[in-house]
mmCIF file of C-alpha atoms in Angstrom:
data_model
loop_
_atom_site.group_PDB
_atom_site.id
_atom_site.type_symbol
_atom_site.label_atom_id
_atom_site.label_comp_id
_atom_site.label_asym_id
_atom_site.label_seq_id
_atom_site.Cartn_x
_atom_site.Cartn_y
_atom_site.Cartn_z
ATOM 1 C CA MET A 25 10.545 -16.274 6.459
ATOM 2 C CA THR A 26 7.164 -17.901 5.695
ATOM 3 C CA LEU A 27 5.544 -15.622 8.238
ATOM 4 C CA ALA A 28 7.248 -12.522 6.664
ATOM 5 C CA ALA A 29 5.973 -13.570 3.169
ATOM 6 C CA LEU A 30 2.457 -14.050 4.493
ATOM 7 C CA LEU A 31 2.577 -10.696 6.162
ATOM 8 C CA VAL A 32 3.469 -8.943 2.956
ATOM 9 C CA CYS A 33 0.605 -10.712 1.165
ATOM 10 C CA GLY A 34 -1.761 -10.309 3.874
ATOM 11 C CA VAL A 35 -1.631 -6.635 4.156
ATOM 12 C CA GLY A 36 -1.043 -6.095 0.431
ATOM 13 C CA GLY A 37 -4.619 -5.512 -0.473
ATOM 14 C CA PHE A 38 -4.545 -1.857 0.383
ATOM 15 C CA VAL A 39 -0.809 -1.014 -0.319
ATOM 16 C CA GLY A 40 -0.406 2.091 -2.381
ATOM 17 C CA ASN A 41 -3.925 3.309 -1.807
ATOM 18 C CA ALA A 42 -3.221 5.455 1.230
ATOM 19 C CA HIS A 43 -3.680 9.205 0.954
ATOM 20 C CA ALA A 44 -4.058 12.107 3.242
ATOM 21 C CA GLY A 45 -7.783 12.173 3.793
ATOM 22 C CA HIS A 46 -9.328 13.717 6.887
ATOM 23 C CA ALA A 47 -10.281 11.381 9.720
ATOM 24 C CA ALA A 48 -10.996 11.573 13.339
ATOM 25 C CA LEU A 49 -11.851 9.277 16.257
ATOM 26 C CA VAL A 50 -12.533 9.444 20.020
ATOM 27 C CA LEU A 51 -12.443 6.391 22.229
ATOM 28 C CA ASP A 52 -13.365 5.728 25.910
ATOM 29 C CA ALA A 53 -10.440 4.213 27.569
ATOM 30 C CA THR A 54 -12.400 2.183 30.164
ATOM 31 C CA THR A 55 -14.713 0.514 27.778
ATOM 32 C CA GLY A 56 -12.816 0.795 24.468
ATOM 33 C CA ASN A 57 -16.032 2.006 22.848
ATOM 34 C CA VAL A 58 -15.848 4.442 19.975
ATOM 35 C CA LEU A 59 -17.654 7.641 21.167
ATOM 36 C CA SER A 60 -17.467 9.385 17.868
ATOM 37 C CA ALA A 61 -15.841 9.071 14.460
ATOM 38 C CA VAL A 62 -15.439 10.513 11.124
ATOM 39 C CA ASN A 63 -13.909 8.393 8.312
ATOM 40 C CA PRO A 64 -12.310 6.093 10.956
ATOM 41 C CA ASP A 65 -11.462 3.470 8.225
ATOM 42 C CA GLU A 66 -9.983 6.031 5.707
ATOM 43 C CA LEU A 67 -6.525 4.735 4.609
ATOM 44 C CA ASN A 68 -3.840 7.222 5.344
ATOM 45 C CA HIS A 69 -0.005 7.164 5.806
ATOM 46 C CA PRO A 70 0.904 7.045 9.515
ATOM 47 C CA ALA A 71 4.019 9.301 9.440
ATOM 48 C CA SER A 72 5.651 9.368 12.856
ATOM 49 C CA LEU A 73 2.633 7.788 14.562
ATOM 50 C CA THR A 74 4.579 4.703 13.339
ATOM 51 C CA LYS A 75 6.933 5.193 16.292
ATOM 52 C CA MET A 76 4.083 4.285 18.509
ATOM 53 C CA MET A 77 4.485 0.653 17.331
ATOM 54 C CA THR A 78 8.206 0.850 17.621
ATOM 55 C CA LEU A 79 7.680 2.055 21.147
ATOM 56 C CA TYR A 80 5.274 -0.726 21.853
ATOM 57 C CA LEU A 81 7.906 -3.319 20.859
ATOM 58 C CA THR A 82 10.434 -1.525 22.894
ATOM 59 C CA PHE A 83 8.377 -1.482 26.036
ATOM 60 C CA GLN A 84 7.627 -5.239 25.275
ATOM 61 C CA ALA A 85 11.337 -5.856 25.338
ATOM 62 C CA LEU A 86 11.813 -4.032 28.646
ATOM 63 C CA GLU A 87 9.015 -6.081 30.162
ATOM 64 C CA ASN A 88 10.462 -9.406 29.125
ATOM 65 C CA GLY A 89 14.084 -8.538 29.876
ATOM 66 C CA ARG A 90 15.401 -8.315 26.375
ATOM 67 C CA LEU A 91 16.381 -4.662 27.083
ATOM 68 C CA THR A 92 17.092 -2.479 30.138
ATOM 69 C CA LEU A 93 16.683 1.350 30.286
ATOM 70 C CA ASP A 94 20.395 1.910 30.868
ATOM 71 C CA GLN A 95 21.563 -0.511 28.270
ATOM 72 C CA LEU A 96 23.829 1.143 25.595
ATOM 73 C CA LEU A 97 22.854 0.394 21.949
ATOM 74 C CA PRO A 98 25.297 0.810 19.040
ATOM 75 C CA VAL A 99 24.584 3.353 16.343
ATOM 76 C CA SER A 100 25.026 2.098 12.823
ATOM 77 C CA ALA A 101 25.812 4.051 9.781
ATOM 78 C CA ARG A 102 22.352 3.392 8.433
ATOM 79 C CA ALA A 103 20.740 4.778 11.642
ATOM 80 C CA ALA A 104 23.010 7.760 11.731
ATOM 81 C CA ASN A 105 22.159 8.598 7.998
ATOM 82 C CA LYS A 106 18.502 8.833 8.585
ATOM 83 C CA ALA A 107 16.809 11.981 7.613
ATOM 84 C CA PRO A 108 15.589 14.625 10.155
ATOM 85 C CA THR A 109 14.172 14.997 12.601
ATOM 86 C CA LYS A 110 16.813 13.190 14.629
ATOM 87 C CA LEU A 111 19.174 13.409 17.655
ATOM 88 C CA GLY A 112 22.274 13.687 15.429
ATOM 89 C CA LEU A 113 23.646 10.419 16.348
ATOM 90 C CA ARG A 114 26.992 9.288 14.685
ATOM 91 C CA ALA A 115 27.980 5.902 13.503
ATOM 92 C CA GLY A 116 30.075 4.115 16.102
ATOM 93 C CA GLN A 117 28.456 5.899 18.910
ATOM 94 C CA THR A 118 26.202 4.360 21.588
ATOM 95 C CA ILE A 119 22.876 5.584 23.116
ATOM 96 C CA SER A 120 20.895 4.264 25.978
ATOM 97 C CA VAL A 121 17.472 2.647 25.565
ATOM 98 C CA GLN A 122 15.925 5.311 27.759
ATOM 99 C CA ASP A 123 17.345 8.136 25.590
ATOM 100 C CA CYS A 124 16.042 6.404 22.522
ATOM 101 C CA ILE A 125 12.553 6.384 24.064
ATOM 102 C CA PHE A 126 12.704 9.995 25.033
ATOM 103 C CA GLY A 127 14.186 10.813 21.549
ATOM 104 C CA MET A 128 11.319 9.067 19.708
ATOM 105 C CA ILE A 129 8.556 10.603 21.947
ATOM 106 C CA THR A 130 9.665 14.214 22.150
ATOM 107 C CA LYS A 131 11.725 14.928 18.986
ATOM 108 C CA SER A 132 10.281 12.103 16.947
ATOM 109 C CA ALA A 133 13.929 10.968 16.281
ATOM 110 C CA ASN A 134 14.362 8.772 13.210
ATOM 111 C CA ASP A 135 17.889 7.827 14.116
ATOM 112 C CA ALA A 136 16.777 6.617 17.575
ATOM 113 C CA ALA A 137 13.953 4.619 16.051
ATOM 114 C CA THR A 138 16.347 2.841 13.736
ATOM 115 C CA VAL A 139 18.800 2.122 16.586
ATOM 116 C CA VAL A 140 16.165 0.354 18.586
ATOM 117 C CA ALA A 141 14.825 -1.475 15.350
ATOM 118 C CA GLU A 142 18.176 -2.742 14.501
ATOM 119 C CA LYS A 143 18.803 -3.990 18.047
ATOM 120 C CA LEU A 144 15.447 -5.825 18.409
ATOM 121 C CA GLY A 145 15.091 -7.064 14.932
ATOM 122 C CA GLY A 146 18.665 -7.626 13.856
ATOM 123 C CA SER A 147 17.874 -5.339 10.900
ATOM 124 C CA GLU A 148 15.201 -2.784 10.328
ATOM 125 C CA ASP A 149 13.490 -4.873 7.656
ATOM 126 C CA HIS A 150 13.125 -7.824 10.124
ATOM 127 C CA PHE A 151 11.883 -5.409 12.732
ATOM 128 C CA VAL A 152 9.258 -4.167 10.368
ATOM 129 C CA GLU A 153 7.925 -7.733 10.116
ATOM 130 C CA MET A 154 7.797 -7.804 13.891
ATOM 131 C CA MET A 155 5.839 -4.551 13.753
ATOM 132 C CA ASN A 156 3.271 -5.862 11.219
ATOM 133 C CA ALA A 157 2.850 -9.135 13.110
ATOM 134 C CA GLN A 158 2.215 -7.219 16.276
ATOM 135 C CA GLY A 159 -0.238 -4.973 14.586
ATOM 136 C CA LEU A 160 -2.285 -7.990 13.533
ATOM 137 C CA LEU A 161 -2.208 -9.313 17.156
ATOM 138 C CA LEU A 162 -3.631 -5.975 18.281
ATOM 139 C CA GLY A 163 -6.321 -6.045 15.630
ATOM 140 C CA MET A 164 -4.884 -3.502 13.379
ATOM 141 C CA THR A 165 -6.035 -5.299 10.345
ATOM 142 C CA ASN A 166 -5.848 -2.188 8.015
ATOM 143 C CA THR A 167 -2.397 -1.304 8.900
ATOM 144 C CA ARG A 168 0.993 -1.918 7.240
ATOM 145 C CA PHE A 169 4.154 -0.342 8.413
ATOM 146 C CA GLY A 170 6.982 0.186 5.952
ATOM 147 C CA ASN A 171 9.823 1.178 8.389
ATOM 148 C CA ALA A 172 10.434 1.837 12.101
ATOM 149 C CA SER A 173 10.221 5.669 11.983
ATOM 150 C CA GLY A 174 7.470 6.682 9.636
ATOM 151 C CA LEU A 175 9.701 8.120 7.048
ATOM 152 C CA PRO A 176 7.927 8.499 3.722
ATOM 153 C CA ASN A 177 6.946 5.123 2.242
ATOM 154 C CA ARG A 178 4.302 4.530 -0.252
ATOM 155 C CA ASP A 179 3.823 0.960 1.013
ATOM 156 C CA ASP A 180 2.587 1.937 4.395
ATOM 157 C CA ALA A 181 -0.954 2.655 5.542
ATOM 158 C CA THR A 182 -3.077 2.824 8.547
ATOM 159 C CA THR A 183 -6.513 4.263 9.837
ATOM 160 C CA ALA A 184 -7.612 6.259 12.680
ATOM 161 C CA ARG A 185 -9.338 3.288 14.151
ATOM 162 C CA ASP A 186 -6.130 1.226 14.003
ATOM 163 C CA ILE A 187 -4.105 4.005 15.542
ATOM 164 C CA GLY A 188 -6.687 4.188 18.296
ATOM 165 C CA LYS A 189 -6.292 0.527 18.974
ATOM 166 C CA LEU A 190 -2.572 0.985 19.167
ATOM 167 C CA ALA A 191 -2.839 3.978 21.643
ATOM 168 C CA MET A 192 -5.150 2.087 23.939
ATOM 169 C CA ALA A 193 -2.841 -0.981 23.796
ATOM 170 C CA LEU A 194 0.179 1.093 24.882
ATOM 171 C CA TYR A 195 -1.584 2.291 28.026
ATOM 172 C CA ARG A 196 -3.291 -1.029 28.804
ATOM 173 C CA ASP A 197 -0.286 -3.333 28.188
ATOM 174 C CA PHE A 198 2.494 -1.086 29.571
ATOM 175 C CA PRO A 199 1.143 0.993 32.495
ATOM 176 C CA ARG A 200 4.621 1.607 33.844
ATOM 177 C CA GLU A 201 5.978 2.967 30.615
ATOM 178 C CA ALA A 202 2.955 4.866 29.430
ATOM 179 C CA PRO A 203 3.769 8.055 31.323
ATOM 180 C CA TYR A 204 6.818 8.421 28.995
ATOM 181 C CA PHE A 205 4.299 9.832 26.417
ATOM 182 C CA ALA A 206 3.795 12.864 28.634
ATOM 183 C CA THR A 207 7.418 13.999 28.288
ATOM 184 C CA ARG A 208 7.703 17.525 26.918
ATOM 185 C CA GLU A 209 11.437 17.771 27.002
ATOM 186 C CA PHE A 210 14.700 16.024 28.032
ATOM 187 C CA ARG A 211 18.303 16.734 28.225
ATOM 188 C CA PHE A 212 20.514 14.804 25.918
ATOM 189 C CA ARG A 213 24.325 15.185 25.967
ATOM 190 C CA GLY A 214 24.070 18.691 27.306
ATOM 191 C CA GLN A 215 21.319 19.801 24.981
ATOM 192 C CA LEU A 216 17.682 20.458 25.976
ATOM 193 C CA ILE A 217 15.468 18.591 23.499
ATOM 194 C CA ARG A 218 11.904 19.912 23.343
ATOM 195 C CA GLY A 219 8.921 18.023 22.121
ATOM 196 C CA HIS A 220 6.703 18.575 19.116
ATOM 197 C CA ASN A 221 3.480 17.953 21.030
ATOM 198 C CA ARG A 222 2.350 21.605 21.639
ATOM 199 C CA LEU A 223 -1.164 20.683 22.466
ATOM 200 C CA MET A 224 -0.032 19.252 25.869
ATOM 201 C CA ASP A 225 0.982 22.631 26.916
ATOM 202 C CA ARG A 226 -2.493 24.115 26.620
ATOM 203 C CA TYR A 227 -5.017 21.311 27.011
ATOM 204 C CA PRO A 228 -5.763 20.556 30.686
ATOM 205 C CA GLY A 229 -5.455 16.872 31.448
ATOM 206 C CA MET A 230 -3.604 15.861 28.308
ATOM 207 C CA ASP A 231 -0.499 13.584 29.096
ATOM 208 C CA GLY A 232 0.413 12.011 25.770
ATOM 209 C CA LEU A 233 0.810 10.592 23.017
ATOM 210 C CA LYS A 234 2.417 11.180 19.579
ATOM 211 C CA THR A 235 2.415 13.716 16.641
ATOM 212 C CA GLY A 236 3.333 12.912 13.004
ATOM 213 C CA PHE A 237 3.837 14.830 9.785
ATOM 214 C CA THR A 238 4.898 14.198 6.228
ATOM 215 C CA ASP A 239 3.644 15.918 3.092
ATOM 216 C CA ALA A 240 1.865 12.738 1.925
ATOM 217 C CA ALA A 241 0.271 12.195 5.485
ATOM 218 C CA GLY A 242 -0.570 15.620 6.490
ATOM 219 C CA PHE A 243 -0.527 16.509 10.165
ATOM 220 C CA ASN A 244 -1.451 13.543 12.454
ATOM 221 C CA LEU A 245 -1.935 13.332 16.128
ATOM 222 C CA ALA A 246 -2.854 10.633 18.666
ATOM 223 C CA SER A 247 -3.749 12.063 22.122
ATOM 224 C CA THR A 248 -5.042 11.036 25.491
ATOM 225 C CA ALA A 249 -6.475 13.164 28.234
ATOM 226 C CA VAL A 250 -8.171 12.668 31.642
ATOM 227 C CA ARG A 251 -11.103 14.776 32.981
ATOM 228 C CA ASP A 252 -12.968 13.923 36.158
ATOM 229 C CA GLY A 253 -11.429 10.496 36.350
ATOM 230 C CA GLN A 254 -12.389 9.686 32.736
ATOM 231 C CA ARG A 255 -9.776 8.957 30.092
ATOM 232 C CA LEU A 256 -10.260 9.417 26.474
ATOM 233 C CA PHE A 257 -8.160 8.665 23.484
ATOM 234 C CA GLY A 258 -8.352 10.743 20.337
ATOM 235 C CA VAL A 259 -6.852 10.400 16.810
ATOM 236 C CA VAL A 260 -6.749 13.027 14.011
ATOM 237 C CA MET A 261 -5.261 12.222 10.609
ATOM 238 C CA GLY A 262 -4.586 14.233 7.501
ATOM 239 C CA GLY A 263 -4.596 17.683 9.294
ATOM 240 C CA ARG A 264 -4.083 20.773 7.027
ATOM 241 C CA THR A 265 -1.758 22.381 9.518
ATOM 242 C CA SER A 266 -0.429 21.603 12.969
ATOM 243 C CA LEU A 267 -2.657 24.243 14.519
ATOM 244 C CA ALA A 268 -5.730 23.102 12.671
ATOM 245 C CA ARG A 269 -5.017 19.432 13.857
ATOM 246 C CA ASP A 270 -4.349 20.540 17.454
ATOM 247 C CA ASN A 271 -7.576 22.694 17.445
ATOM 248 C CA LEU A 272 -9.614 19.932 16.011
ATOM 249 C CA MET A 273 -8.217 17.472 18.738
ATOM 250 C CA ALA A 274 -9.098 19.953 21.542
ATOM 251 C CA HIS A 275 -12.668 20.288 20.242
ATOM 252 C CA MET A 276 -12.955 16.494 19.655
ATOM 253 C CA LEU A 277 -11.936 15.749 23.354
ATOM 254 C CA ASP A 278 -14.217 18.399 24.764
ATOM 255 C CA ASP A 279 -17.033 16.989 22.723
ATOM 256 C CA GLY A 280 -16.158 13.514 24.012
ATOM 257 C CA PHE A 281 -16.114 14.484 27.639
ATOM 258 C CA GLU A 282 -19.397 16.218 27.170
ATOM 259 C CA HIS A 283 -20.968 13.361 25.361
ATOM 260 C CA ARG A 284 -21.310 15.169 22.027
ATOM 261 C CA GLN A 285 -20.547 13.924 18.520
ATOM 262 C CA ILE A 286 -17.709 15.152 16.405
ATOM 263 C CA SER A 287 -18.839 17.637 13.738
ATOM 264 C CA PRO A 288 -17.921 16.180 10.328
ATOM 265 C CA GLU A 289 -17.835 19.719 8.954
ATOM 266 C CA MET A 290 -15.174 20.693 11.550
ATOM 267 C CA VAL A 291 -13.059 17.658 10.659
ATOM 268 C CA ALA A 292 -13.309 18.386 7.050
ATOM 269 C CA GLU A 293 -12.395 21.946 7.616
ATOM 270 C CA ALA A 294 -9.209 20.990 9.669
ATOM 271 C CA GLY A 295 -8.234 18.385 7.003
ATOM 272 C CA MET A 296 -6.047 18.669 3.896
ATOM 273 C CA PRO A 297 -7.861 19.705 0.733
ATOM 274 C CA ASP A 298 -8.812 16.840 -1.700
ATOM 275 C CA ARG A 299 -5.955 16.359 -3.976
ATOM 276 C CA SER A 300 -5.643 14.497 -7.249
ATOM 277 C CA MET A 301 -4.231 10.982 -7.334
ATOM 278 C CA THR A 302 -1.166 12.288 -9.232
ATOM 279 C CA HIS A 303 -0.534 14.818 -6.553
ATOM 280 C CA ARG A 304 -0.917 12.137 -3.809
ATOM 281 C CA VAL A 305 1.504 9.890 -5.600
ATOM 282 C CA LEU A 306 4.008 12.615 -6.131
ATOM 283 C CA ALA A 307 3.752 13.696 -2.457
ATOM 284 C CA ALA A 308 4.414 10.123 -1.290
ATOM 285 C CA LEU A 309 7.557 9.912 -3.421
ATOM 286 C CA SER A 310 8.984 13.493 -3.047
ATOM 287 C CA PRO A 311 11.682 14.756 -0.631
ATOM 288 C CA ILE A 312 10.356 16.915 2.101
ATOM 289 C CA SER A 313 12.233 19.984 3.420
ATOM 290 C CA SER A 314 10.383 20.471 6.669
ATOM 291 C CA ALA A 315 8.773 17.419 8.477
ATOM 292 C CA GLU A 316 8.974 15.117 11.409
ATOM 293 C CA ALA A 317 9.869 12.371 9.126
ATOM 294 C CA SER A 318 11.332 13.414 5.874
ATOM 295 C CA THR A 319 13.475 11.963 3.047
ATOM 296 C CA VAL A 320 13.125 10.196 -0.281
ATOM 297 C CA PRO A 321 11.424 6.958 0.471
ATOM 298 C CA ARG A 322 12.702 3.459 -0.036
ATOM 299 C CA VAL A 323 10.164 2.120 -2.452
ATOM 300 C CA GLY A 324 9.536 -1.597 -2.202
ATOM 301 C CA PRO A 325 7.770 -3.972 -4.562
ATOM 302 C CA ARG A 326 4.021 -3.808 -4.760
ATOM 303 C CA ALA A 327 2.301 -6.642 -2.962
ATOM 304 C CA LYS A 328 -0.439 -8.513 -4.705
ATOM 305 C CA LYS A 329 -3.937 -8.317 -3.493
ATOM 306 C CA MET A 330 -4.657 -11.677 -1.696
ATOM 307 C CA VAL A 331 -7.519 -11.363 0.705
ATOM 308 C CA ALA A 332 -7.315 -15.177 1.459
ATOM 309 C CA SER A 333 -3.639 -14.803 2.394
ATOM 310 C CA ARG A 334 -4.525 -11.958 4.747
ATOM 311 C CA ARG A 335 -6.992 -14.246 6.601
ATOM 312 C CA HIS A 336 -4.264 -16.937 6.622
ATOM 313 C CA THR A 337 -1.691 -14.619 7.996
ATOM 314 C CA ARG A 338 -3.986 -13.614 10.956
ATOM 315 C CA SER A 339 -4.600 -17.404 11.622
ATOM 316 C CA VAL A 340 -0.708 -18.161 11.526
ATOM 317 C CA VAL A 341 0.116 -15.222 13.809
ATOM 318 C CA ALA A 342 -2.796 -16.150 16.324
ATOM 319 C CA SER A 343 -1.725 -19.797 16.470
ATOM 320 C CA GLN A 344 1.893 -18.873 17.091
ATOM 321 C CA SER A 345 0.616 -16.558 19.806
ATOM 322 C CA ARG A 346 -1.488 -19.324 21.491
ATOM 323 C CA ALA A 347 1.658 -21.622 21.272
ATOM 324 C CA VAL A 348 3.639 -19.009 23.236
ATOM 325 C CA CYS A 349 0.981 -18.808 25.798
ATOM 326 C CA ARG A 350 0.814 -22.512 26.209
ATOM 327 C CA LYS A 351 4.587 -22.424 26.850
ATOM 328 C CA GLY A 352 4.274 -19.792 29.458
ATOM 329 C CA GLY A 353 5.380 -16.775 27.367
ATOM 330 C CA LYS A 354 5.349 -13.476 29.003
ATOM 331 C CA SER A 355 3.967 -11.121 26.201
ATOM 332 C CA ARG A 356 0.691 -9.813 27.244
ATOM 333 C CA ALA A 357 -0.485 -8.780 23.827
ATOM 334 C CA GLY A 358 0.995 -11.791 22.328
ATOM 335 C CA CYS A 359 -1.344 -13.858 24.546
ATOM 336 C CA LEU A 360 -4.267 -12.103 23.179
ATOM 337 C CA ARG A 361 -5.626 -11.200 26.657
ATOM 338 C CA HIS A 362 -8.850 -9.370 26.637
ATOM 339 C CA GLU A 363 -8.144 -6.952 29.395
ATOM 340 C CA ARG A 364 -10.261 -4.115 30.353
ATOM 341 C CA THR A 365 -8.537 -0.865 29.613
ATOM 342 C CA HIS A 366 -7.779 1.384 32.567
ATOM 343 C CA GLY A 367 -6.489 4.969 32.555
ATOM 344 C CA THR A 368 -3.086 5.261 34.032
ATOM 345 C CA GLY A 369 -4.074 8.571 35.753
ATOM 346 C CA GLY A 370 -2.221 11.780 35.650
ATOM 347 C CA ALA A 371 -0.241 11.138 38.895
ATOM 348 C CA THR A 372 1.253 7.940 37.516
ATOM 349 C CA LYS A 373 5.035 7.926 37.970
ATOM 350 C CA LEU A 374 7.639 6.208 36.026
ATOM 351 C CA ALA A 375 8.716 3.033 37.715
ATOM 352 C CA THR A 376 12.300 2.590 38.860
ATOM 353 C CA ARG A 377 14.018 0.217 36.589
ATOM 354 C CA HIS A 378 16.697 -2.451 36.886
ATOM 355 C CA SER A 379 19.262 0.171 37.444
ATOM 356 C CA GLY A 380 17.315 1.484 40.494
ATOM 357 C CA LYS A 381 17.590 5.045 38.994
ATOM 358 C CA LYS A 382 14.549 7.264 38.020
ATOM 359 C CA PRO A 383 14.560 8.629 34.458
ATOM 360 C CA SER A 384 16.899 11.645 34.245
ATOM 361 C CA ALA A 385 14.638 13.536 31.868
ATOM 362 C CA THR A 386 12.633 16.545 32.937
ATOM 363 C CA MET A 387 9.208 14.992 33.308
ATOM 364 C CA PRO A 388 6.199 17.393 32.893
ATOM 365 C CA ARG A 389 3.710 18.514 35.417
ATOM 366 C CA ARG A 390 0.358 16.530 35.249
ATOM 367 C CA ASP A 391 -2.755 18.711 34.792
#
């Protein structure tokens, strides 16, 4: 409870200030260096990029044995009642961990994200505390998650730089699970579920990660691609349309592979028009009829600005992490290992899990 309180205070300095401003970032996967960036520390709402952290904790639980791919998880009424997009789960049903993973990655399923959150955290609120603690361990010092799905929440915020750190951590810390992000479609209870990440269909070498959209956030995208053995990660936030966002990402990655800088003018052109603060607040609070994550947000109390508490929070989390390491804990990120990032490569296959079965989804071809 103390850690949770510290987390709220520690990240409260920027709560409520996020808005859909255009931002872009390209990272080299091997070195972690920022190759090019425009507004990388602009505060924005993460939208469904939030699920990247939900998936990080899911993969972590698979690694340490808290979950197995074929394990069936209960669907609560709260999970079933989440706004679209979702798999259409009903209260009292069960769903496998693997289907939750595919649902989050392809359809950006909010009900699947909540199912996993409630299993790992006991409640979604406690899972959010876990998300924020893990974010600090990964160096995401300008990020605060408000829920497990990315549904509109005025108290969440992130930056392109922080999302880049999370994207790289997913591939670094979970090389066996990272290929899930390349999934374009999967079959769920007799229905073919197609993904939202259209850019993977037309950009050679792209094999992940995640899309996101709400009216308050704009169109977000985190991507990774390989060319001539080099892997890059790209982040676009606050896109004006999905097409503008995707086209910008393609140009950014091309420029990164050719050692060119991102054009700030191109990023601005692809971004949402500057809007008044009143419009931004209303967008954050309004229902959305068409979005990957859409509903009336659950508005929490505003946290106080406490810079000293933020520093203390990081210290508490870091000390707890070191204690886990001294006791032989298995969490790679939790032990704060400074490992060199390696690309997983287009030919990487999903590992066989405890059940001995390969994932049943239709896995995409690798460019």
